[in-house]
Coordinates of C-alpha atoms in Angstrom, one line a residue:
M40 CA 64.2 -3.3 8.8
P41 CA 66.0 0.0 8.0
L42 CA 67.1 2.2 10.9
V43 CA 69.0 5.3 11.8
M44 CA 71.7 5.8 14.4
V45 CA 71.5 9.1 16.3
D46 CA 74.4 10.9 18.1
G47 CA 74.3 14.2 19.9
G48 CA 72.3 15.9 22.6
E49 CA 70.3 13.4 24.7
Y50 CA 71.1 10.6 22.2
A51 CA 74.3 8.5 22.2
G52 CA 74.4 5.9 19.5
T53 CA 70.6 5.4 19.8
Q54 CA 69.1 3.2 17.1
I55 CA 65.6 4.0 15.8
E56 CA 63.7 1.7 13.3
I57 CA 62.0 3.2 10.3
N58 CA 58.5 1.6 10.5
G59 CA 56.1 1.8 7.6
G60 CA 58.5 3.3 5.2
R61 CA 58.6 6.7 6.9
L62 CA 60.5 8.4 9.7
S63 CA 59.5 11.9 10.7
I64 CA 62.1 14.1 12.4
G65 CA 61.6 17.3 14.4
R66 CA 60.8 19.0 17.7
A67 CA 57.0 18.2 17.7
I68 CA 55.6 15.5 19.9
D69 CA 54.1 13.6 16.9
C70 CA 57.5 13.1 15.3
D71 CA 59.0 9.6 15.2
L72 CA 62.4 11.0 16.2
I73 CA 62.0 13.9 18.6
L74 CA 65.0 16.3 18.8
H75 CA 64.9 18.6 21.8
D76 CA 66.7 21.6 20.5
R77 CA 65.4 25.1 19.7
D78 CA 67.3 25.1 16.4
V79 CA 65.2 22.2 15.2
S80 CA 61.9 23.0 13.5
S81 CA 58.7 21.4 14.7
H82 CA 58.6 19.2 11.5
H83 CA 62.2 19.4 10.3
A84 CA 62.8 16.6 7.9
Q85 CA 61.7 13.1 7.0
I86 CA 63.1 9.8 5.5
V87 CA 60.6 8.3 3.2
L88 CA 60.4 5.1 1.0
R89 CA 59.6 5.9 -2.6
E90 CA 59.8 3.4 -5.5
K91 CA 62.0 1.0 -3.5
S92 CA 64.5 3.7 -2.5
Y93 CA 64.7 5.8 0.6
W94 CA 64.9 9.6 0.3
L95 CA 65.9 12.3 2.8
Q96 CA 63.7 15.4 2.5
D97 CA 64.0 18.7 4.3
L98 CA 60.5 20.0 5.2
G99 CA 61.2 23.7 4.9
S100 CA 63.1 23.9 8.2
T101 CA 64.5 27.2 9.4
N102 CA 68.1 26.0 9.9
G103 CA 68.3 23.3 7.3
T104 CA 69.3 19.7 7.0
K105 CA 73.0 19.3 6.0
I106 CA 75.1 16.6 4.3
D107 CA 78.8 17.4 4.1
N108 CA 78.0 20.9 5.5
R109 CA 75.7 21.6 2.6
K110 CA 72.0 22.2 3.0
I111 CA 69.8 19.8 1.0
I112 CA 66.2 19.9 0.0
Q113 CA 65.9 16.2 -1.1
Q114 CA 68.5 13.5 -1.6
K115 CA 68.4 9.8 -2.2
V116 CA 70.1 7.9 0.8
A117 CA 72.1 4.8 1.0
A118 CA 73.6 2.8 3.8
G119 CA 76.2 4.8 5.7
L120 CA 75.0 8.2 4.7
K121 CA 75.4 10.8 7.5
F122 CA 73.4 14.0 7.7
V123 CA 73.3 16.7 10.4
I124 CA 70.4 18.5 12.0
S125 CA 71.5 21.2 14.5
R126 CA 73.8 19.3 17.0
Y127 CA 72.6 15.8 16.0
T128 CA 74.4 13.5 13.6
I129 CA 72.1 10.9 12.0
T130 CA 73.4 7.9 10.1
F131 CA 71.2 5.8 7.8
A132 CA 71.6 2.1 7.9
D133 CA 70.1 -0.4 5.4
S134 CA 70.8 -3.5 3.3
A135 CA 69.8 -4.5 -0.2
K136 CA 67.7 -7.4 1.2
M137 CA 65.5 -5.0 3.1
L138 CA 64.4 -3.3 -0.1
E139 CA 63.7 -6.4 -2.3
A140 CA 60.6 -6.0 -4.4
D141 CA 59.3 -9.3 -3.3
K142 CA 59.6 -8.5 0.3
E143 CA 56.4 -9.7 2.1
A144 CA 54.4 -7.0 3.9
T145 CA 54.3 -7.3 7.7
F146 CA 51.0 -7.2 9.6
G147 CA 52.0 -3.7 10.8
D148 CA 52.7 -2.6 7.2
V149 CA 49.2 -3.8 6.0
L150 CA 47.5 -2.3 9.1
R151 CA 49.3 1.1 8.6
T152 CA 48.3 1.2 4.9
L153 CA 44.6 0.4 5.5
H154 CA 44.5 2.8 8.5
N155 CA 45.9 5.7 6.5
E156 CA 43.5 5.1 3.6
L157 CA 40.5 4.8 5.9
I158 CA 41.3 8.0 7.6
A159 CA 41.8 9.8 4.3
E160 CA 38.5 8.5 2.8
L161 CA 36.3 9.2 5.8
N162 CA 38.2 12.5 6.7
L163 CA 38.5 11.2 10.3
K164 CA 41.1 13.8 11.3
Q165 CA 38.4 16.5 11.1
M166 CA 36.0 14.6 13.4
T167 CA 35.5 15.1 17.1
A168 CA 35.7 12.3 19.7
A169 CA 31.9 12.4 20.0
Q170 CA 31.4 12.0 16.3
M171 CA 33.8 9.0 16.3
A172 CA 31.8 7.3 19.1
D173 CA 28.8 7.2 16.7
E174 CA 27.9 3.6 16.0
S175 CA 26.8 4.4 12.5
L176 CA 30.3 5.8 11.7
R177 CA 31.9 2.5 12.8
K178 CA 29.4 0.6 10.5
K179 CA 30.3 2.9 7.6
A180 CA 34.0 2.5 8.3
G181 CA 33.6 -1.3 8.3
E182 CA 32.0 -1.1 4.9
V183 CA 34.8 1.0 3.5
L184 CA 37.4 -1.4 5.0
D185 CA 35.6 -4.4 3.4
R186 CA 36.0 -2.7 0.0
L187 CA 39.7 -1.8 0.7
L188 CA 40.4 -5.4 1.8
D189 CA 38.8 -6.7 -1.3
Q190 CA 40.8 -4.4 -3.5
K191 CA 44.1 -5.3 -1.9
K192 CA 43.5 -9.0 -1.4
K193 CA 46.4 -9.8 -3.8
E194 CA 48.8 -7.6 -1.9
I195 CA 47.9 -8.9 1.6
P196 CA 49.6 -12.2 2.6
E197 CA 47.0 -15.0 3.1
K198 CA 48.3 -15.7 6.6
Y199 CA 46.7 -12.4 7.8
E200 CA 43.1 -13.0 8.6
H201 CA 40.8 -10.2 7.3
T202 CA 38.6 -10.2 10.4
A203 CA 41.6 -9.5 12.7
L204 CA 42.9 -6.9 10.3
K205 CA 39.5 -5.2 10.1
K206 CA 39.1 -5.1 13.9
A207 CA 42.7 -3.8 14.4
V208 CA 42.2 -1.0 11.8
L209 CA 38.8 0.1 13.3
D210 CA 40.2 0.1 16.8
A211 CA 43.1 2.3 15.7
A212 CA 41.0 4.6 13.6
L213 CA 38.0 5.0 15.9
G214 CA 39.0 3.7 19.3
L215 CA 42.0 3.3 21.5
G216 CA 43.9 1.0 19.2
P217 CA 45.6 -2.0 20.9
L218 CA 44.3 -0.8 24.3
E219 CA 40.8 -1.9 23.3
D220 CA 41.7 -5.6 23.6
L221 CA 43.7 -5.1 26.8
L222 CA 40.8 -3.2 28.4
A223 CA 38.5 -6.0 27.5
D224 CA 40.7 -8.7 29.0
D225 CA 39.6 -9.2 32.6
S226 CA 42.9 -10.9 33.5
V227 CA 44.8 -7.6 32.9
T228 CA 44.7 -5.3 35.9
E229 CA 47.1 -2.6 34.7
I230 CA 48.3 -1.3 31.3
M231 CA 51.6 0.7 30.9
V232 CA 52.4 2.2 27.5
N233 CA 56.1 3.2 27.3
G234 CA 56.2 3.5 23.5
P235 CA 54.5 2.2 20.3
D236 CA 56.0 -1.3 20.7
R237 CA 56.6 -1.2 24.5
I238 CA 53.2 -1.9 26.1
F239 CA 53.5 -3.6 29.5
I240 CA 50.6 -5.2 31.4
E241 CA 50.1 -6.6 34.8
R242 CA 48.5 -10.0 35.0
S243 CA 48.2 -12.0 38.2
G244 CA 50.4 -9.5 39.9
K245 CA 53.2 -9.9 37.4
L246 CA 54.5 -7.4 34.8
Q247 CA 55.0 -8.7 31.3
L248 CA 55.5 -7.2 27.8
S249 CA 52.3 -7.4 25.7
T250 CA 52.3 -8.5 22.1
Q251 CA 50.0 -5.6 21.3
R252 CA 51.6 -2.6 19.4
F253 CA 50.6 0.9 18.4
L254 CA 51.3 2.0 14.8
G255 CA 53.5 4.9 16.0
K256 CA 53.8 7.7 18.5
Q257 CA 51.1 9.7 16.9
E258 CA 48.6 6.9 17.5
I259 CA 49.5 6.9 21.2
L260 CA 48.8 10.7 21.3
T261 CA 45.5 10.2 19.4
A262 CA 44.5 7.6 22.0
I263 CA 45.3 10.0 24.8
E264 CA 43.2 12.8 23.2
R265 CA 40.3 10.4 22.8
I266 CA 40.4 9.5 26.5
V267 CA 40.7 13.1 27.8
G268 CA 38.5 14.9 25.2
P269 CA 35.1 13.7 26.3
I270 CA 35.7 14.7 29.9
G271 CA 36.8 18.2 29.1
R272 CA 40.5 17.8 29.7
R273 CA 43.3 18.7 27.4
I274 CA 46.9 17.6 26.8
D275 CA 49.5 19.5 24.8
E276 CA 53.0 21.1 25.1
S277 CA 51.7 23.7 27.6
S278 CA 49.8 21.1 29.7
P279 CA 51.8 17.8 29.0
L280 CA 50.4 15.6 31.8
V281 CA 46.8 14.7 32.7
D282 CA 44.8 12.4 34.9
A283 CA 41.5 11.1 33.6
R284 CA 39.0 8.3 34.0
L285 CA 37.5 5.9 31.5
A286 CA 33.8 5.3 31.2
D287 CA 34.1 2.1 33.3
G288 CA 35.9 4.0 36.1
S289 CA 39.5 2.9 35.2
R290 CA 42.1 5.5 36.2
V291 CA 44.3 7.0 33.5
N292 CA 47.5 9.0 33.7
A293 CA 49.1 10.3 30.5
I294 CA 52.3 12.3 30.0
I295 CA 53.7 13.5 26.7
P296 CA 56.9 15.1 25.4
P297 CA 58.8 17.3 26.4
L298 CA 58.3 15.7 29.9
A299 CA 58.3 12.2 28.5
L300 CA 61.5 12.1 26.5
N301 CA 61.0 9.2 24.2
S302 CA 57.3 8.8 23.6
P303 CA 53.9 9.7 24.9
T304 CA 53.2 7.5 27.9
I305 CA 49.9 6.1 29.3
T306 CA 49.3 4.3 32.6
I307 CA 45.9 2.7 33.1
R308 CA 44.7 1.2 36.5
K309 CA 41.7 -0.9 35.4
F310 CA 38.5 -0.7 37.3
P311 CA 37.3 -4.1 38.4
K312 CA 33.9 -5.0 36.9
K313 CA 33.0 -7.0 40.1
R314 CA 33.4 -5.4 43.5
M315 CA 35.8 -7.4 45.6
T316 CA 34.8 -8.7 48.9
E317 CA 36.5 -10.1 52.0
E318 CA 35.9 -13.5 50.6
D319 CA 38.1 -12.6 47.6
L320 CA 40.9 -11.5 50.0
L321 CA 40.6 -14.8 51.8
K322 CA 40.7 -16.7 48.6
Y323 CA 43.9 -14.9 47.5
N324 CA 45.4 -15.5 51.0
S325 CA 45.8 -11.8 51.6
L326 CA 44.7 -12.2 55.3
N327 CA 43.0 -14.8 57.5
R328 CA 39.5 -15.1 58.9
P329 CA 40.3 -13.6 62.4
M330 CA 41.8 -10.6 60.7
V331 CA 38.7 -10.1 58.6
E332 CA 36.5 -10.3 61.6
F333 CA 38.6 -7.8 63.5
L334 CA 38.4 -5.3 60.6
R335 CA 34.7 -5.8 60.5
L336 CA 34.6 -5.1 64.2
C337 CA 36.5 -1.9 63.7
S338 CA 34.1 -0.7 61.0
I339 CA 30.9 -1.6 62.9
H340 CA 32.1 0.0 66.1
A341 CA 33.4 3.2 64.5
R342 CA 37.1 2.9 64.9
N343 CA 39.2 5.4 62.8
V344 CA 41.4 3.4 60.5
L345 CA 44.4 4.3 58.4
I346 CA 45.3 1.9 55.6
S347 CA 49.0 2.1 54.8
G348 CA 50.9 0.6 51.8
G349 CA 53.0 1.2 48.7
T350 CA 51.8 2.0 45.2
G351 CA 49.8 -0.9 43.8
S352 CA 49.6 -2.7 47.1
G353 CA 45.8 -2.8 47.2
K354 CA 45.0 0.0 49.6
T355 CA 41.9 1.2 47.7
T356 CA 40.5 -2.4 47.4
L357 CA 40.9 -2.9 51.1
L358 CA 39.4 0.5 51.8
N359 CA 36.4 -0.4 49.7
I360 CA 35.9 -3.7 51.6
M361 CA 36.3 -2.0 55.0
A362 CA 33.8 0.7 54.1
S363 CA 31.3 -1.9 53.0
F364 CA 31.2 -3.2 56.6
I365 CA 29.8 0.2 57.8
P366 CA 26.2 -0.5 59.0
D367 CA 23.3 0.7 56.9
G368 CA 21.5 3.9 58.2
E369 CA 24.7 5.9 58.5
R370 CA 25.5 8.8 56.2
I371 CA 28.8 8.1 54.4
V372 CA 30.6 10.8 52.4
T373 CA 33.4 9.5 50.1
I374 CA 36.1 11.8 48.8
E375 CA 38.5 10.7 46.0
D376 CA 40.7 12.1 43.3
S377 CA 39.3 9.5 40.9
A378 CA 36.0 7.9 42.0
E379 CA 36.7 4.1 42.5
L380 CA 34.9 3.2 45.7
Q381 CA 31.8 1.0 45.2
L382 CA 29.8 0.9 48.4
P383 CA 26.7 -1.2 48.8
Q384 CA 25.0 1.1 51.4
D385 CA 22.0 3.3 50.4
H386 CA 23.1 6.5 52.1
V387 CA 26.4 7.3 50.3
V388 CA 27.4 10.7 48.9
R389 CA 30.3 10.5 46.5
L390 CA 32.6 13.5 45.9
E391 CA 35.4 13.8 43.4
T392 CA 38.1 16.4 43.0
R393 CA 38.3 18.6 39.9
P394 CA 41.6 19.7 38.1
P395 CA 42.1 23.3 37.0
N396 CA 40.6 24.4 33.7
I397 CA 42.5 25.6 30.6
E398 CA 43.1 29.0 32.4
G399 CA 44.5 27.2 35.4
K400 CA 41.5 28.1 37.6
G401 CA 38.6 26.2 39.2
A402 CA 40.5 23.4 40.8
V403 CA 38.8 21.6 43.7
T404 CA 41.2 19.6 45.9
I405 CA 40.7 16.8 48.4
R406 CA 41.3 19.3 51.1
D407 CA 38.5 21.5 49.8
L408 CA 36.1 18.5 49.8
V409 CA 37.1 17.3 53.3
R410 CA 36.3 20.8 54.6
N411 CA 33.0 20.8 52.8
A412 CA 32.1 17.3 53.9
L413 CA 32.1 18.5 57.5
R414 CA 29.1 20.7 56.6
M415 CA 27.2 17.8 55.1
R416 CA 26.3 16.1 58.4
P417 CA 28.4 13.0 57.8
D418 CA 28.4 10.0 60.1
R419 CA 31.5 8.6 58.4
I420 CA 34.1 10.3 56.0
V421 CA 36.0 8.0 53.7
V422 CA 39.0 9.7 52.0
G423 CA 40.5 7.8 49.1
E424 CA 44.0 8.9 49.9
C425 CA 45.7 11.6 52.0
R426 CA 48.7 13.1 50.3
G427 CA 49.2 16.5 51.8
G428 CA 47.5 19.2 53.9
E429 CA 44.1 17.4 53.8
A430 CA 45.6 15.1 56.5
L431 CA 45.1 17.9 59.0
D432 CA 41.4 18.4 58.2
M433 CA 40.9 14.6 58.2
L434 CA 42.5 14.3 61.7
Q435 CA 40.4 17.2 62.9
A436 CA 37.2 15.4 61.7
M437 CA 38.3 12.2 63.4
N438 CA 38.9 14.1 66.6
T439 CA 35.5 16.0 66.5
G440 CA 32.9 13.3 66.5
H441 CA 33.3 11.6 63.1
D442 CA 34.5 8.3 64.5
G443 CA 34.6 5.4 62.1
S444 CA 36.3 7.4 59.3
L445 CA 38.7 5.7 56.9
T446 CA 41.6 6.8 54.7
T447 CA 44.8 5.6 53.1
A448 CA 48.4 6.8 52.9
H449 CA 51.6 5.8 51.2
A450 CA 54.1 4.2 53.7
N451 CA 56.0 0.9 54.1
T452 CA 55.3 0.2 57.8
P453 CA 52.8 1.3 60.5
A454 CA 55.6 3.4 62.1
D455 CA 56.4 5.0 58.8
S456 CA 52.7 5.9 58.3
V457 CA 52.7 7.8 61.5
R458 CA 55.8 9.8 60.4
R459 CA 54.1 10.3 57.0
L460 CA 51.0 11.7 58.7
E461 CA 53.2 14.1 60.7
S462 CA 54.8 15.4 57.5
M463 CA 51.5 15.8 55.7
V464 CA 50.0 17.8 58.6
L465 CA 53.0 20.1 58.6
M466 CA 52.4 20.5 54.8
S467 CA 49.0 22.1 55.6
G468 CA 50.6 25.5 56.2
M469 CA 49.4 25.6 59.9
E470 CA 52.4 26.3 62.2
L471 CA 51.6 23.6 64.8
P472 CA 54.1 22.3 67.3
L473 CA 55.2 18.7 66.6
K474 CA 53.8 17.7 70.0
A475 CA 50.3 19.0 69.1
V476 CA 50.5 17.1 65.7
R477 CA 51.4 13.9 67.5
E478 CA 48.6 14.3 70.0
M479 CA 46.2 14.8 67.2
I480 CA 47.4 11.6 65.4
A481 CA 47.4 9.5 68.6
S482 CA 43.8 10.5 69.5
G483 CA 42.4 10.6 66.0
I484 CA 43.7 7.3 64.5
H485 CA 42.7 4.1 66.3
V486 CA 44.0 1.3 64.0
I487 CA 46.7 1.1 61.3
V488 CA 46.4 -1.6 58.6
Q489 CA 49.6 -2.3 56.6
I490 CA 49.2 -3.9 53.2
S491 CA 52.2 -4.9 51.1
R492 CA 52.9 -6.3 47.6
F493 CA 55.5 -9.0 47.4
S494 CA 57.9 -10.1 44.8
D495 CA 55.7 -12.9 43.5
G496 CA 52.9 -10.3 42.8
T497 CA 50.7 -11.3 45.8
R498 CA 49.3 -8.7 48.2
K499 CA 49.1 -9.4 51.9
I500 CA 48.1 -7.6 55.0
T501 CA 51.4 -7.7 56.9
S502 CA 50.3 -5.9 60.1
I503 CA 47.3 -4.6 61.9
A504 CA 48.4 -2.3 64.7
E505 CA 46.6 -0.3 67.4
M506 CA 47.5 3.3 68.3
L507 CA 48.2 3.8 71.9
P508 CA 48.1 6.9 74.1
M509 CA 51.2 9.1 73.8
Y510 CA 54.1 8.5 76.2
E511 CA 56.7 11.1 76.9
G512 CA 55.9 13.0 73.7
E513 CA 56.1 10.0 71.4
V514 CA 53.4 8.2 69.5
R515 CA 53.2 4.5 70.3
I516 CA 51.7 1.6 68.4
Q517 CA 51.3 -2.1 69.2
E518 CA 50.8 -4.9 66.7
L519 CA 47.6 -7.0 67.0
F520 CA 48.1 -9.3 63.9
V521 CA 51.1 -10.0 61.7
F522 CA 52.2 -12.0 58.7
E523 CA 55.2 -14.1 59.5
R524 CA 57.2 -14.8 56.4
T525 CA 58.9 -18.2 56.3
G526 CA 60.6 -18.2 52.9
L527 CA 60.0 -18.9 49.2
S528 CA 58.7 -22.0 47.4
R529 CA 60.5 -23.5 44.5
E530 CA 58.2 -21.6 42.2
G531 CA 59.1 -18.3 43.8
H532 CA 55.9 -17.9 45.8
V533 CA 56.1 -16.1 49.2
Q534 CA 55.4 -18.5 52.1
G535 CA 54.3 -17.7 55.6
F536 CA 51.4 -17.6 58.0
Y537 CA 49.2 -15.1 59.7
S538 CA 49.0 -14.8 63.5
A539 CA 47.5 -12.7 66.3
T540 CA 50.1 -11.4 68.7
G541 CA 48.0 -12.1 71.8
V542 CA 47.5 -8.5 72.6
I543 CA 43.9 -7.5 73.3
P544 CA 43.0 -4.0 71.8
I545 CA 41.9 -1.3 74.3
F546 CA 38.6 -0.7 72.6
V547 CA 37.7 -4.4 72.7
E548 CA 38.1 -4.4 76.4
E549 CA 35.8 -1.3 76.5
L550 CA 33.2 -3.2 74.4
R551 CA 33.3 -6.2 76.8
Q552 CA 32.9 -3.9 79.8
G553 CA 29.9 -2.5 78.1
G554 CA 28.3 -5.9 78.0
M555 CA 29.0 -6.6 74.3
E556 CA 30.0 -10.1 73.3
V557 CA 33.3 -10.3 71.4
D558 CA 34.9 -13.5 70.2
M559 CA 38.2 -13.4 72.1
N560 CA 39.5 -16.4 70.1
L561 CA 40.4 -13.8 67.4
F562 CA 43.4 -12.7 69.4
V563 CA 44.8 -16.2 70.2
P564 CA 48.3 -16.5 68.6
T565 CA 48.8 -19.1 65.8
I566 CA 51.6 -21.6 66.1
G567 CA 53.7 -21.2 63.0
E568 CA 54.4 -23.9 60.4

């Protein structure tokens, strides 16, 4: 396939393929080759295949496209030709074999041709996202495609099945392109689009490069706009990043140039169709039965729990399971950036943050919602994640009668999570002495659950720790359950066992003194393998 080599600016000998017989060059985010320089026009130039030859065309740029220091309007190009745009030197590379008349069209070439003709015939560029969602439009587009496929049957290699081509074109023209199949695949838990041909997926906890492809950068941008449009969000050069949610609840983050240097980027955390339960965690060996029963005990008897872990470790899943243990009849208020929790109880109020509007106003933060929740007579408050000053409001709620509340935070160990809480409280803007902050943490949080993601993709609860009263100005914790790692199997799977440490939690002793029966076998240490 023909390509160009780019030198200058942020590029150093970078090679870019010319897909579909066209390479657009400019500063705009929909260009195939984006040059970040104020002397480059939005749509500066293009290389286009015409009658078996490639041509370089200047698109009326302000500062021109130069060959041998001479501005050109259009010129036929051959292998080795160098041209200059601003501070960038671009070299065209090709071979005679690439332009043979009998060259067989690739699946991408056929898809791109059909896609462009369908868009032109139905004038899809002028339609809104709501109009494109109309089922009658998809039916009409299918009929047009059937006619186009029939007209071009001699040009399309027999190995390309028409049904697959038709679906791919309809997905690209009216849906989210290659993301449609990945979103429908229940085995895929996360989708990461780094570029048109760099779509990574997470399957069984492992990252892998998908075989799916976008037609180009513009199609990625179109997919982003179709995601954010229906929910009233926007993405452009003045607002180049956005968080959104799909209809099924999946979380989406998108970021486009100039912040994303090479291509518009999409990250999708898929929303599970089936709510996970503690039995699923046991099946995946993420913890053992005594740990499940202890976490159930914590929820039933209103212990304030902080779930700590890294990105993608499964904090929200565990939060959802622990919240499901809360007895019926209690008023639960959930607060999230993107609503993911699926609680089975009847008395649940779900709150979700709101980003600023186009004018940068109207934002509602987690902190705003935590403060408002205190006026809603909650029995339990469940905060999806504490990231900043809302940690102060959450701790105040935990210290003022809202026992049994739950939240999560990013940290690698229980001790780190305490320091992280200290930092978040200090971010609230309240000038509190560190000792007062630590006292608030020590009295507000009762249990810390640490969950980790290992190299083999598995997620395990590595520690359950109890918060102890402060001693000499320091916060103390003691571990109740741990995961003891013993090594790796030949297949690279993490091996180990779960064990209680033998420590009896303070609140369990209080329950027993109150006459409540508690299975003390939960806290008997396990002999390692």
